[in-house]
PDB file of C-alpha atoms in Angstrom:
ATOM      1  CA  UNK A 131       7.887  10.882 -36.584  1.00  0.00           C
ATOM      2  CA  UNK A 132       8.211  12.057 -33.065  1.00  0.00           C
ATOM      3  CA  UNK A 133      10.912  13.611 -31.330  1.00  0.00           C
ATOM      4  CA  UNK A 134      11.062  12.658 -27.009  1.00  0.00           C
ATOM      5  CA  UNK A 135      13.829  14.776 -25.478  1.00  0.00           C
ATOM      6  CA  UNK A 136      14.905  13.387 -21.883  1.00  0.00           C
ATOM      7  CA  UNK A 137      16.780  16.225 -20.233  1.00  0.00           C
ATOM      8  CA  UNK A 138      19.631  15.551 -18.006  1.00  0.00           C
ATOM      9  CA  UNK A 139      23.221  15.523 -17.177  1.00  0.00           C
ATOM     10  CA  UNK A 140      25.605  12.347 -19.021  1.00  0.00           C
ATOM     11  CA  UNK A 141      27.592   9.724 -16.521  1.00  0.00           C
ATOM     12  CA  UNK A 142      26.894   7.930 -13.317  1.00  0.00           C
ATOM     13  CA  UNK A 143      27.333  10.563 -11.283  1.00  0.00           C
ATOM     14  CA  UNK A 144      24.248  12.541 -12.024  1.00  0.00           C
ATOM     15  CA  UNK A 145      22.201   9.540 -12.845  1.00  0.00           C
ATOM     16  CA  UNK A 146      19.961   9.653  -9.957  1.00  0.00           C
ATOM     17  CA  UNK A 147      19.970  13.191  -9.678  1.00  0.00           C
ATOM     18  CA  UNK A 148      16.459  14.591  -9.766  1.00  0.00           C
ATOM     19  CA  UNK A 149      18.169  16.817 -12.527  1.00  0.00           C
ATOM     20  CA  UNK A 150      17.931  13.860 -14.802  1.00  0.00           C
ATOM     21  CA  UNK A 151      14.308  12.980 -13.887  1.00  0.00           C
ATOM     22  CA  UNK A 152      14.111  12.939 -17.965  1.00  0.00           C
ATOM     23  CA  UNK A 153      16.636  10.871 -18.466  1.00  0.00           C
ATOM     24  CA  UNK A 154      14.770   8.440 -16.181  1.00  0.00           C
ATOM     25  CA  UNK A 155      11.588   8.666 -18.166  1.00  0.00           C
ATOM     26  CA  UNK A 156      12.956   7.883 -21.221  1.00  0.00           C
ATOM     27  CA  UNK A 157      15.024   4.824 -20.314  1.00  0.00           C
ATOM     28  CA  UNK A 158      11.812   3.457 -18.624  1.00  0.00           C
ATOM     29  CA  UNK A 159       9.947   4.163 -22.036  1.00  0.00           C
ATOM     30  CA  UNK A 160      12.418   2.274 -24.004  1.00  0.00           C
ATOM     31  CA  UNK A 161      13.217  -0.563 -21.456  1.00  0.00           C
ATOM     32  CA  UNK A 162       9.281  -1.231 -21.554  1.00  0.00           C
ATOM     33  CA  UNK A 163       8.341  -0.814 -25.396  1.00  0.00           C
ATOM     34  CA  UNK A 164      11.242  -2.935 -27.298  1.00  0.00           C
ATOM     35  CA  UNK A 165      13.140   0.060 -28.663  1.00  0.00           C
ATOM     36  CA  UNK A 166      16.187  -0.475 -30.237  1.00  0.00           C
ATOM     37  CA  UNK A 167      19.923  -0.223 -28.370  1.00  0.00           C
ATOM     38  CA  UNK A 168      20.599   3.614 -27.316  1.00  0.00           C
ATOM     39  CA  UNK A 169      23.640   4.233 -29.585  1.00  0.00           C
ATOM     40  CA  UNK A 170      25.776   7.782 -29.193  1.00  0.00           C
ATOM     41  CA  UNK A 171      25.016   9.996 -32.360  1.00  0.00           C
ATOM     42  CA  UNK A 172      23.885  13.927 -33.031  1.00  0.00           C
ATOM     43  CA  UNK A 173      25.722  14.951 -29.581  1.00  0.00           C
ATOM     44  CA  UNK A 174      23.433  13.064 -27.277  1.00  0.00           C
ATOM     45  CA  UNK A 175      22.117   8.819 -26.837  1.00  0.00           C
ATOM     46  CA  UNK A 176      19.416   7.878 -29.270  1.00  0.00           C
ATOM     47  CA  UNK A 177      17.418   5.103 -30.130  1.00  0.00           C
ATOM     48  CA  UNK A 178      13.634   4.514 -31.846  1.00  0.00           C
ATOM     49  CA  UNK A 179      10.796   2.749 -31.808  1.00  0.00           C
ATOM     50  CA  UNK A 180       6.870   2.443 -32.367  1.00  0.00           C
ATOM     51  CA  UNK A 181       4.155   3.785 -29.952  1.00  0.00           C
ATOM     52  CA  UNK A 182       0.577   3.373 -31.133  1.00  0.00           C
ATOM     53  CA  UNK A 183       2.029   3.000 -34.757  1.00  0.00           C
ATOM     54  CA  UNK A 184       3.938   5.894 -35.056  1.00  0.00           C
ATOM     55  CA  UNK A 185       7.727   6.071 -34.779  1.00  0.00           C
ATOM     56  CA  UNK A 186       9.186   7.815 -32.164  1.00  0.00           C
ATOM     57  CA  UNK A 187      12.957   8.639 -31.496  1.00  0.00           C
ATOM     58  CA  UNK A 188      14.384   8.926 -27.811  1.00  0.00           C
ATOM     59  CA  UNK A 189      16.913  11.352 -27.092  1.00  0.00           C
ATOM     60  CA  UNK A 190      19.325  12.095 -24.373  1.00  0.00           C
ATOM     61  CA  UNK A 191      21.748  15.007 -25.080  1.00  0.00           C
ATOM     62  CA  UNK A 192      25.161  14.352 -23.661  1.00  0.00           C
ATOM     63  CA  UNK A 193      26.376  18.102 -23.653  1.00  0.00           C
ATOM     64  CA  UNK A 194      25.603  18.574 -19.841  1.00  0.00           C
ATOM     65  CA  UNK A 195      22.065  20.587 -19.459  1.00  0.00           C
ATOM     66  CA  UNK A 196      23.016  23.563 -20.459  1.00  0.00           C
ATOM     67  CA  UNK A 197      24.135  23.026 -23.897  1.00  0.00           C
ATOM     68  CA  UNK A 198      20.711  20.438 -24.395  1.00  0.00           C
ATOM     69  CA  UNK A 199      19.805  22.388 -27.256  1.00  0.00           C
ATOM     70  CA  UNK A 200      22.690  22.060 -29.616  1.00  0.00           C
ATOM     71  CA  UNK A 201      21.917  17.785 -29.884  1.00  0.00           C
ATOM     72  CA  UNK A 202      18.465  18.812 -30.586  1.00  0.00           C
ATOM     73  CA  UNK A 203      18.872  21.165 -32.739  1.00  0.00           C
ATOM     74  CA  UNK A 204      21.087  18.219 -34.835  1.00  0.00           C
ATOM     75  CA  UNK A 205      18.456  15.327 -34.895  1.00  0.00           C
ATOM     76  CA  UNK A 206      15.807  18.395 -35.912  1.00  0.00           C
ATOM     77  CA  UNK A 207      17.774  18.989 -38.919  1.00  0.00           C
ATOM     78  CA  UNK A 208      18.815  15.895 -40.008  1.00  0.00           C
ATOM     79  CA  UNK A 209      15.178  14.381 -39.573  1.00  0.00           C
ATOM     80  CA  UNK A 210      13.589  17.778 -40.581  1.00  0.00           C
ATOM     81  CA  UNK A 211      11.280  18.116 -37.920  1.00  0.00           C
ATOM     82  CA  UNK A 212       9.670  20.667 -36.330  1.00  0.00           C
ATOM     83  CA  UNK A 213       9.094  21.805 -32.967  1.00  0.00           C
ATOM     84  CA  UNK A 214       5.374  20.328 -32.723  1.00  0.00           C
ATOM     85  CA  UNK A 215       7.099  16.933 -33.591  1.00  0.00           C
ATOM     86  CA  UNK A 216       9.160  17.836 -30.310  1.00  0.00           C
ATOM     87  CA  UNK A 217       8.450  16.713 -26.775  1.00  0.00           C
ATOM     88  CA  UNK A 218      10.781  17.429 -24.199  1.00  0.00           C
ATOM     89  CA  UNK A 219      10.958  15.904 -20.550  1.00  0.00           C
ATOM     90  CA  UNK A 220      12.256  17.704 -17.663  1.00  0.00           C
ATOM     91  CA  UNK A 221      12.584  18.370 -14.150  1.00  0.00           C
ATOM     92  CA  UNK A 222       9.667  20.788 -12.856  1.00  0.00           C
ATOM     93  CA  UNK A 223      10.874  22.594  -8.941  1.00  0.00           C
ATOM     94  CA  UNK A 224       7.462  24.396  -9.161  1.00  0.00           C
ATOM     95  CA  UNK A 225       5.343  21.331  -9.034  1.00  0.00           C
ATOM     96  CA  UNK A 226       5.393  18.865  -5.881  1.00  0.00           C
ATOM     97  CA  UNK A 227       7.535  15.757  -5.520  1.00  0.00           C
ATOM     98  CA  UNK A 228       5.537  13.325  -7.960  1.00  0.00           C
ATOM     99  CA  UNK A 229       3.022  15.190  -9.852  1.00  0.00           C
ATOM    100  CA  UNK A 230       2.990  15.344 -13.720  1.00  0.00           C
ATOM    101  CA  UNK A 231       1.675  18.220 -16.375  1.00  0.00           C
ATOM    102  CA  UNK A 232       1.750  18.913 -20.132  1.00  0.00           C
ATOM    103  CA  UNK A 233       2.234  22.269 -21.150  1.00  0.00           C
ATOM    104  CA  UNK A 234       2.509  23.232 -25.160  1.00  0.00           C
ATOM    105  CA  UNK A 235       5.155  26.168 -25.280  1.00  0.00           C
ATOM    106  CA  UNK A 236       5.644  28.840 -22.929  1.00  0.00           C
ATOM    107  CA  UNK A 237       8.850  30.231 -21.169  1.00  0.00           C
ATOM    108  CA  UNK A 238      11.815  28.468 -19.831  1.00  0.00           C
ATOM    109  CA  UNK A 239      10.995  29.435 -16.058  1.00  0.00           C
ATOM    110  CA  UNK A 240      14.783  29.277 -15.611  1.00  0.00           C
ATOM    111  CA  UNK A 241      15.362  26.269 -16.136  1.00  0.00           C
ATOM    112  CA  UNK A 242      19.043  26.107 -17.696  1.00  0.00           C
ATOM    113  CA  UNK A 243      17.891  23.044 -20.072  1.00  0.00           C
ATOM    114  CA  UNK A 244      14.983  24.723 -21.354  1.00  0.00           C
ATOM    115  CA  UNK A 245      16.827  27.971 -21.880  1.00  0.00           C
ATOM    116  CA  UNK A 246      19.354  26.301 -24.234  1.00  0.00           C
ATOM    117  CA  UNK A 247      16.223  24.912 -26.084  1.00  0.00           C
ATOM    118  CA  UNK A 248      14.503  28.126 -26.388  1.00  0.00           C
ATOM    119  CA  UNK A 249      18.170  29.245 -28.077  1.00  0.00           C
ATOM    120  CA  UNK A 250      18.267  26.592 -30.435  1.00  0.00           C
ATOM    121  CA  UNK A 251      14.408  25.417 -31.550  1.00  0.00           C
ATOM    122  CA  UNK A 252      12.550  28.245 -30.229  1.00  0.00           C
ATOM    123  CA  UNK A 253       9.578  28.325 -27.378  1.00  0.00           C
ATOM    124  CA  UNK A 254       6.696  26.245 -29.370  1.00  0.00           C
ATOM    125  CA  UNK A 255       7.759  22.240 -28.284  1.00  0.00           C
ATOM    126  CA  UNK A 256       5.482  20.929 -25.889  1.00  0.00           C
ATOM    127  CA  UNK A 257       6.842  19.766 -22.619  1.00  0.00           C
ATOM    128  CA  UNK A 258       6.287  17.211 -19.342  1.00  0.00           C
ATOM    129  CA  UNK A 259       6.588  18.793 -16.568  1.00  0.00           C
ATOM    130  CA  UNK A 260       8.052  16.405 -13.796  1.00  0.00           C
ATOM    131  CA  UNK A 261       7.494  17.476 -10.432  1.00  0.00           C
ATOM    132  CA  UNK A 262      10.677  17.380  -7.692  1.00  0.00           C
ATOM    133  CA  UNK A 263       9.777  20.208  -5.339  1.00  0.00           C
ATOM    134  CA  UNK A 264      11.723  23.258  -4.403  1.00  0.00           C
ATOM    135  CA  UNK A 265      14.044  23.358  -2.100  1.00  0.00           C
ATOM    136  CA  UNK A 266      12.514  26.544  -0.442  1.00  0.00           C
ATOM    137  CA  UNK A 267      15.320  29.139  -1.350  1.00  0.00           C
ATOM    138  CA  UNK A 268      16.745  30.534  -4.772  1.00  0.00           C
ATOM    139  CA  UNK A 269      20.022  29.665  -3.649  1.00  0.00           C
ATOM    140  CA  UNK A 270      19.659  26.312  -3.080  1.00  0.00           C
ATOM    141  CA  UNK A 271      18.256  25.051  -6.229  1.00  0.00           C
ATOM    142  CA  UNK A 272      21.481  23.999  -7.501  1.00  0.00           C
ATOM    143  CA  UNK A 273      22.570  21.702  -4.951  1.00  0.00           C
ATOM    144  CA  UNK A 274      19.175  20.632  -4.707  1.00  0.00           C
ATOM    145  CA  UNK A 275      18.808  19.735  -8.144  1.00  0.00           C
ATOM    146  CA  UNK A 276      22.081  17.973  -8.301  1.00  0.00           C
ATOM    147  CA  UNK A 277      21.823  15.301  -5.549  1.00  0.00           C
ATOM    148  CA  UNK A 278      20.077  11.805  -5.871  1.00  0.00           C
ATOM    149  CA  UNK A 279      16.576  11.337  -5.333  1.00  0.00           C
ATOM    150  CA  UNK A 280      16.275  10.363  -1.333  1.00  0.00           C
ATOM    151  CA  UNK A 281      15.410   6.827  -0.854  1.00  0.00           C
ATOM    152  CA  UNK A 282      11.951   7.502   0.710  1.00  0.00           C
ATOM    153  CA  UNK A 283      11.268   9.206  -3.075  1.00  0.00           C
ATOM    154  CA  UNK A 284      11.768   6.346  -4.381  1.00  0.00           C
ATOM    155  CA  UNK A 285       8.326   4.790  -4.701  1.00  0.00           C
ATOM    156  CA  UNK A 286       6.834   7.567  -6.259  1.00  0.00           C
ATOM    157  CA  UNK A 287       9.204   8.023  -8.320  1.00  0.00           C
ATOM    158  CA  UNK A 288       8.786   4.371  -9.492  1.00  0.00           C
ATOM    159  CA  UNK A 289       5.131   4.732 -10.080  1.00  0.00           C
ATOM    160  CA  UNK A 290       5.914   8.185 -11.934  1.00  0.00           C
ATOM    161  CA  UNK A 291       8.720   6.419 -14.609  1.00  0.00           C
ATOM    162  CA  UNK A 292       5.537   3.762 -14.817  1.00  0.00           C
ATOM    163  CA  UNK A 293       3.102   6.148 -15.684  1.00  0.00           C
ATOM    164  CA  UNK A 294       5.063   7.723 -18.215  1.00  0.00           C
ATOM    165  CA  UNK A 295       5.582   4.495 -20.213  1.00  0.00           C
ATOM    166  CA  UNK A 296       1.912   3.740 -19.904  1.00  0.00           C
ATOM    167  CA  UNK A 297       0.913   6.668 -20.992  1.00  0.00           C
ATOM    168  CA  UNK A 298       3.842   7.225 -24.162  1.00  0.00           C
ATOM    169  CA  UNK A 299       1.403   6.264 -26.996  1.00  0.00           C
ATOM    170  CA  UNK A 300      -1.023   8.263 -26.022  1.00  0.00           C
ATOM    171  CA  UNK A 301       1.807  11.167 -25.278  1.00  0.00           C
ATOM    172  CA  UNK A 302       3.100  10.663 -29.037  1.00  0.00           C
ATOM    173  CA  UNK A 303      -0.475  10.762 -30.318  1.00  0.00           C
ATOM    174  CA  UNK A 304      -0.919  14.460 -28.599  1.00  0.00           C
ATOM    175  CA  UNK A 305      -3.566  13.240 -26.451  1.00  0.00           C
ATOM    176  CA  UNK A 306      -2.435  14.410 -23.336  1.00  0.00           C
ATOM    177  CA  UNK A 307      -5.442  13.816 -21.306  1.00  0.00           C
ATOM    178  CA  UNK A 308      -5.110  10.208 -21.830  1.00  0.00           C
ATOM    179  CA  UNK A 309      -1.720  10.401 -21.131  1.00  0.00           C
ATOM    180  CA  UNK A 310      -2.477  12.287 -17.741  1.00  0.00           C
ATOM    181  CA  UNK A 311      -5.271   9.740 -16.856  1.00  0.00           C
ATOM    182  CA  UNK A 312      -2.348   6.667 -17.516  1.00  0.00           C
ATOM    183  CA  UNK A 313      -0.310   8.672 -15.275  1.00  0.00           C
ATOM    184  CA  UNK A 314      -2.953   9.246 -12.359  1.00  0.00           C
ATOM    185  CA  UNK A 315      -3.679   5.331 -12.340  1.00  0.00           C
ATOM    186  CA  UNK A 316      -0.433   4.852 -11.392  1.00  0.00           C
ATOM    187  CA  UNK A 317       0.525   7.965  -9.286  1.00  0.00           C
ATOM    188  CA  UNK A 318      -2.738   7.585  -7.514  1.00  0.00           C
ATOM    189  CA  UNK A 319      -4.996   4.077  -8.357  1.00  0.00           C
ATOM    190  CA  UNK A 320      -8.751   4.712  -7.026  1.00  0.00           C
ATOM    191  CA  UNK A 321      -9.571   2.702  -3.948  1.00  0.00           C
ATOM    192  CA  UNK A 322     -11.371  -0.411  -3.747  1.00  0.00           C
ATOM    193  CA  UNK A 323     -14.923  -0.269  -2.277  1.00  0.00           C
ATOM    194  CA  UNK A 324     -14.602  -3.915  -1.058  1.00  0.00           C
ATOM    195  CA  UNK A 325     -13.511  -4.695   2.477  1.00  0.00           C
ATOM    196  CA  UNK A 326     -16.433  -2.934   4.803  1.00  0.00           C
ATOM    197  CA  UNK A 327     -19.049  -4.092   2.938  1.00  0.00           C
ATOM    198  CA  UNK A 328     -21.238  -7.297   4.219  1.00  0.00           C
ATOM    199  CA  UNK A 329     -21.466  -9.960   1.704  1.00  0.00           C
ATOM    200  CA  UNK A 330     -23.764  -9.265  -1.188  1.00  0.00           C
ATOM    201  CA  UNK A 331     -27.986 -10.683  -0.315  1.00  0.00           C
ATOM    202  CA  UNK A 332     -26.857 -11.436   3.714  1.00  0.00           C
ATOM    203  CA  UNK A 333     -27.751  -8.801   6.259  1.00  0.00           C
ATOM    204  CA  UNK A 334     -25.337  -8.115   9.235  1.00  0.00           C
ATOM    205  CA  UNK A 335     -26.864 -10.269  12.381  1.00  0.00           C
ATOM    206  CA  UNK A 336     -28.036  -7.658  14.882  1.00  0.00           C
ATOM    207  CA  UNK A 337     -25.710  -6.593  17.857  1.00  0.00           C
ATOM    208  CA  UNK A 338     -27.177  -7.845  21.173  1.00  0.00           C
ATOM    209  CA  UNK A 339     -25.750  -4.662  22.796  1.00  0.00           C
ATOM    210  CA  UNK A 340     -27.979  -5.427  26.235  1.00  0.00           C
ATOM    211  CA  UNK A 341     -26.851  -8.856  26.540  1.00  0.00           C
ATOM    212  CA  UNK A 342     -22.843  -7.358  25.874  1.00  0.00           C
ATOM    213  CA  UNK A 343     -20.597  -6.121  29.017  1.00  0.00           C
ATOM    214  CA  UNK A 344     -20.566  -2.273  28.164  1.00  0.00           C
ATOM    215  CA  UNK A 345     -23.157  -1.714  25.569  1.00  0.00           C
ATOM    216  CA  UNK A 346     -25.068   0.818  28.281  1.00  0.00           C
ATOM    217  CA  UNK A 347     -24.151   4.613  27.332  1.00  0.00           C
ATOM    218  CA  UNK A 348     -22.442   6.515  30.459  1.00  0.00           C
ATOM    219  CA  UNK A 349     -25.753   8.132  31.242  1.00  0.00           C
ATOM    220  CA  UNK A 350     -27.759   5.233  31.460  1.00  0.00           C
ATOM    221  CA  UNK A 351     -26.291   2.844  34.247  1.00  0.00           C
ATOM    222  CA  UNK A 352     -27.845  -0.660  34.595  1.00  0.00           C
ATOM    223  CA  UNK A 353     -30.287  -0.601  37.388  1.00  0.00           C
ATOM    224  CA  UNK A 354     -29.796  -2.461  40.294  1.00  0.00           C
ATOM    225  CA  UNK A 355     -31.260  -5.417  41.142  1.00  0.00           C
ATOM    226  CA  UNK A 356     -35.025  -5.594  43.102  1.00  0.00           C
ATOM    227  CA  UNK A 357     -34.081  -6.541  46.649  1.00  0.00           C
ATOM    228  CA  UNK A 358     -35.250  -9.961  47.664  1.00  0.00           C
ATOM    229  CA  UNK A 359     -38.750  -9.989  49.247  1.00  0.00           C
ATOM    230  CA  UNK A 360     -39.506 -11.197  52.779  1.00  0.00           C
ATOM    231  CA  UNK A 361     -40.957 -14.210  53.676  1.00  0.00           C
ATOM    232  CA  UNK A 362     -44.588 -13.868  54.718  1.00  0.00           C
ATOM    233  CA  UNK A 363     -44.900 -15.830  58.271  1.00  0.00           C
ATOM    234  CA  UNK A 364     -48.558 -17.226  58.872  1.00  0.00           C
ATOM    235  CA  UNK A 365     -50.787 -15.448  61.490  1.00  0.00           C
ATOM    236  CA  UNK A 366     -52.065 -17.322  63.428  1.00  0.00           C
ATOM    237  CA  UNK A 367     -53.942 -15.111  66.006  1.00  0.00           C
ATOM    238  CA  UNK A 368     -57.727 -15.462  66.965  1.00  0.00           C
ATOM    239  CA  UNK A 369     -60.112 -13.174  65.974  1.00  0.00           C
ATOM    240  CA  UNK A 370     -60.487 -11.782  69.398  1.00  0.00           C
ATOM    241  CA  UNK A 371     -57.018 -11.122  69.696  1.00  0.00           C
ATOM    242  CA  UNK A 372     -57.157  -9.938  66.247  1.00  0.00           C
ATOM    243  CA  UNK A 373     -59.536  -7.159  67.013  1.00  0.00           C
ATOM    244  CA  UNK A 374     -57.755  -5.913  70.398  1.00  0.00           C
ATOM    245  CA  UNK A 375     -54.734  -6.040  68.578  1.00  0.00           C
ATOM    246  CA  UNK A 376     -56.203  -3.398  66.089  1.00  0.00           C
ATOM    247  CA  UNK A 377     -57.189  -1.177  68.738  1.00  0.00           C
ATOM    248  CA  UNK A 378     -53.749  -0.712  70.668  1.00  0.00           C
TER     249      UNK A 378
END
């Protein structure tokens, strides 16, 4: 069994935040793999389900972030897992808006969430790191975390929740490079090659750039046109006059 934390703050007032960026991912990942109702137990919102054949429980603790760690530290215990059954989704301000990691213990960065975690279940869970930016100062990462997502976020954000659920099995499996890869082909798709290309076995007709109105380069203006000849008028001299003629 698997353990996916969604971090966050409970009620409708933070539920856009990009605070509860977790939150998001999770109710994405149940809404798109059949898991059961979210029902309020262990201090938090839970509900399970199957991803690549193996069961996986969704959690969202409802003690406000910075108490995350007491709900998890309950469905650890009762379940008796440990914390490489554990992975916990968050809100990242040192990655950009949109971008996505996996990271396998380390330190809490100051992130209030993670600190409570590191209290109760120690540093060795693995983690999603869920880029929203930083709001350029210290002191503004409070506010910053606890406002909605802007609406021109919102696409990205969209194709992040996507990616997610794409990408759970492979997330519960602990293949995070598969994971990443579902993410990226939502996050950023590769581009078609179609489009430019002529029709496959037909060659492009060539351009008749002399016969077109400004095909000449700038340093190569059309020459003008050969004046018209003059009309040859008969002679009709003698050959005496001819020759005095040529001598005057």
């Amino acid at each position: 069994m698997k353990l996916f934390v969604g971090l966050g703050n409970p009620g409708a007032k933070y539920a856009r935040n990009r605070h509860n960026i977790g939150f998001m991912a999770l109710d994405e990942i149940a809404s798109d793999h059949g898991f059961s109702p979210w029902k309020s137990k262990f201090q938090g919102q839970i509900c399970e389900g199957t991803l690549g054949g193996i069961k996986v429980l969704l959690l969202k603790p409802q003690t406000f972030m910075n108490l995350s760690g007491q709900s998890v530290g309950e469905v650890m215990r009762f379940y008796k897992l440990t914390s490489a059954d554990v992975t916990v989704l968050h809100d990242e301000l040192d990655l950009a808006p949109g971008k996505c990691r996996v990271k396998q213990g380390g330190g809490h960065a100051g992130h209030n969430g993670l600190r409570s975690l590191h209290s109760h279940i120690g540093a060795d869970y693995a983690r999603v790191r869920l880029g929203v930016g930083h709001p350029g100062h210290k002191d503004a990462v409070a506010g910053y975390v606890l406002r909605d997502f802007p609406k021109a976020d919102e696409a990205w954000l969209d194709d992040l929740l996507r990616g997610i659920s794409d990408g759970a099995a492979a997330l519960a499996a602990g293949d995070g490079g598969k994971f990443m890869n579902a993410v990226s082909l939502r996050v950023a798709p590769p581009r078609s090659s179609g489009g430019s290309k002529p029709p496959t076995g037909k060659k492009p007709a060539p351009q008749q750039d002399a016969q077109k109105p400004g095909s000449q380069h700038a340093s190569e203006p059309a020459a003008p046109p050969a004046p018209p000849k003059a009309a040859v008028e008969p002679d009709d001299r003698s050959a005496l006059e001819k020759l005095v003629d040529k001598f005057k």
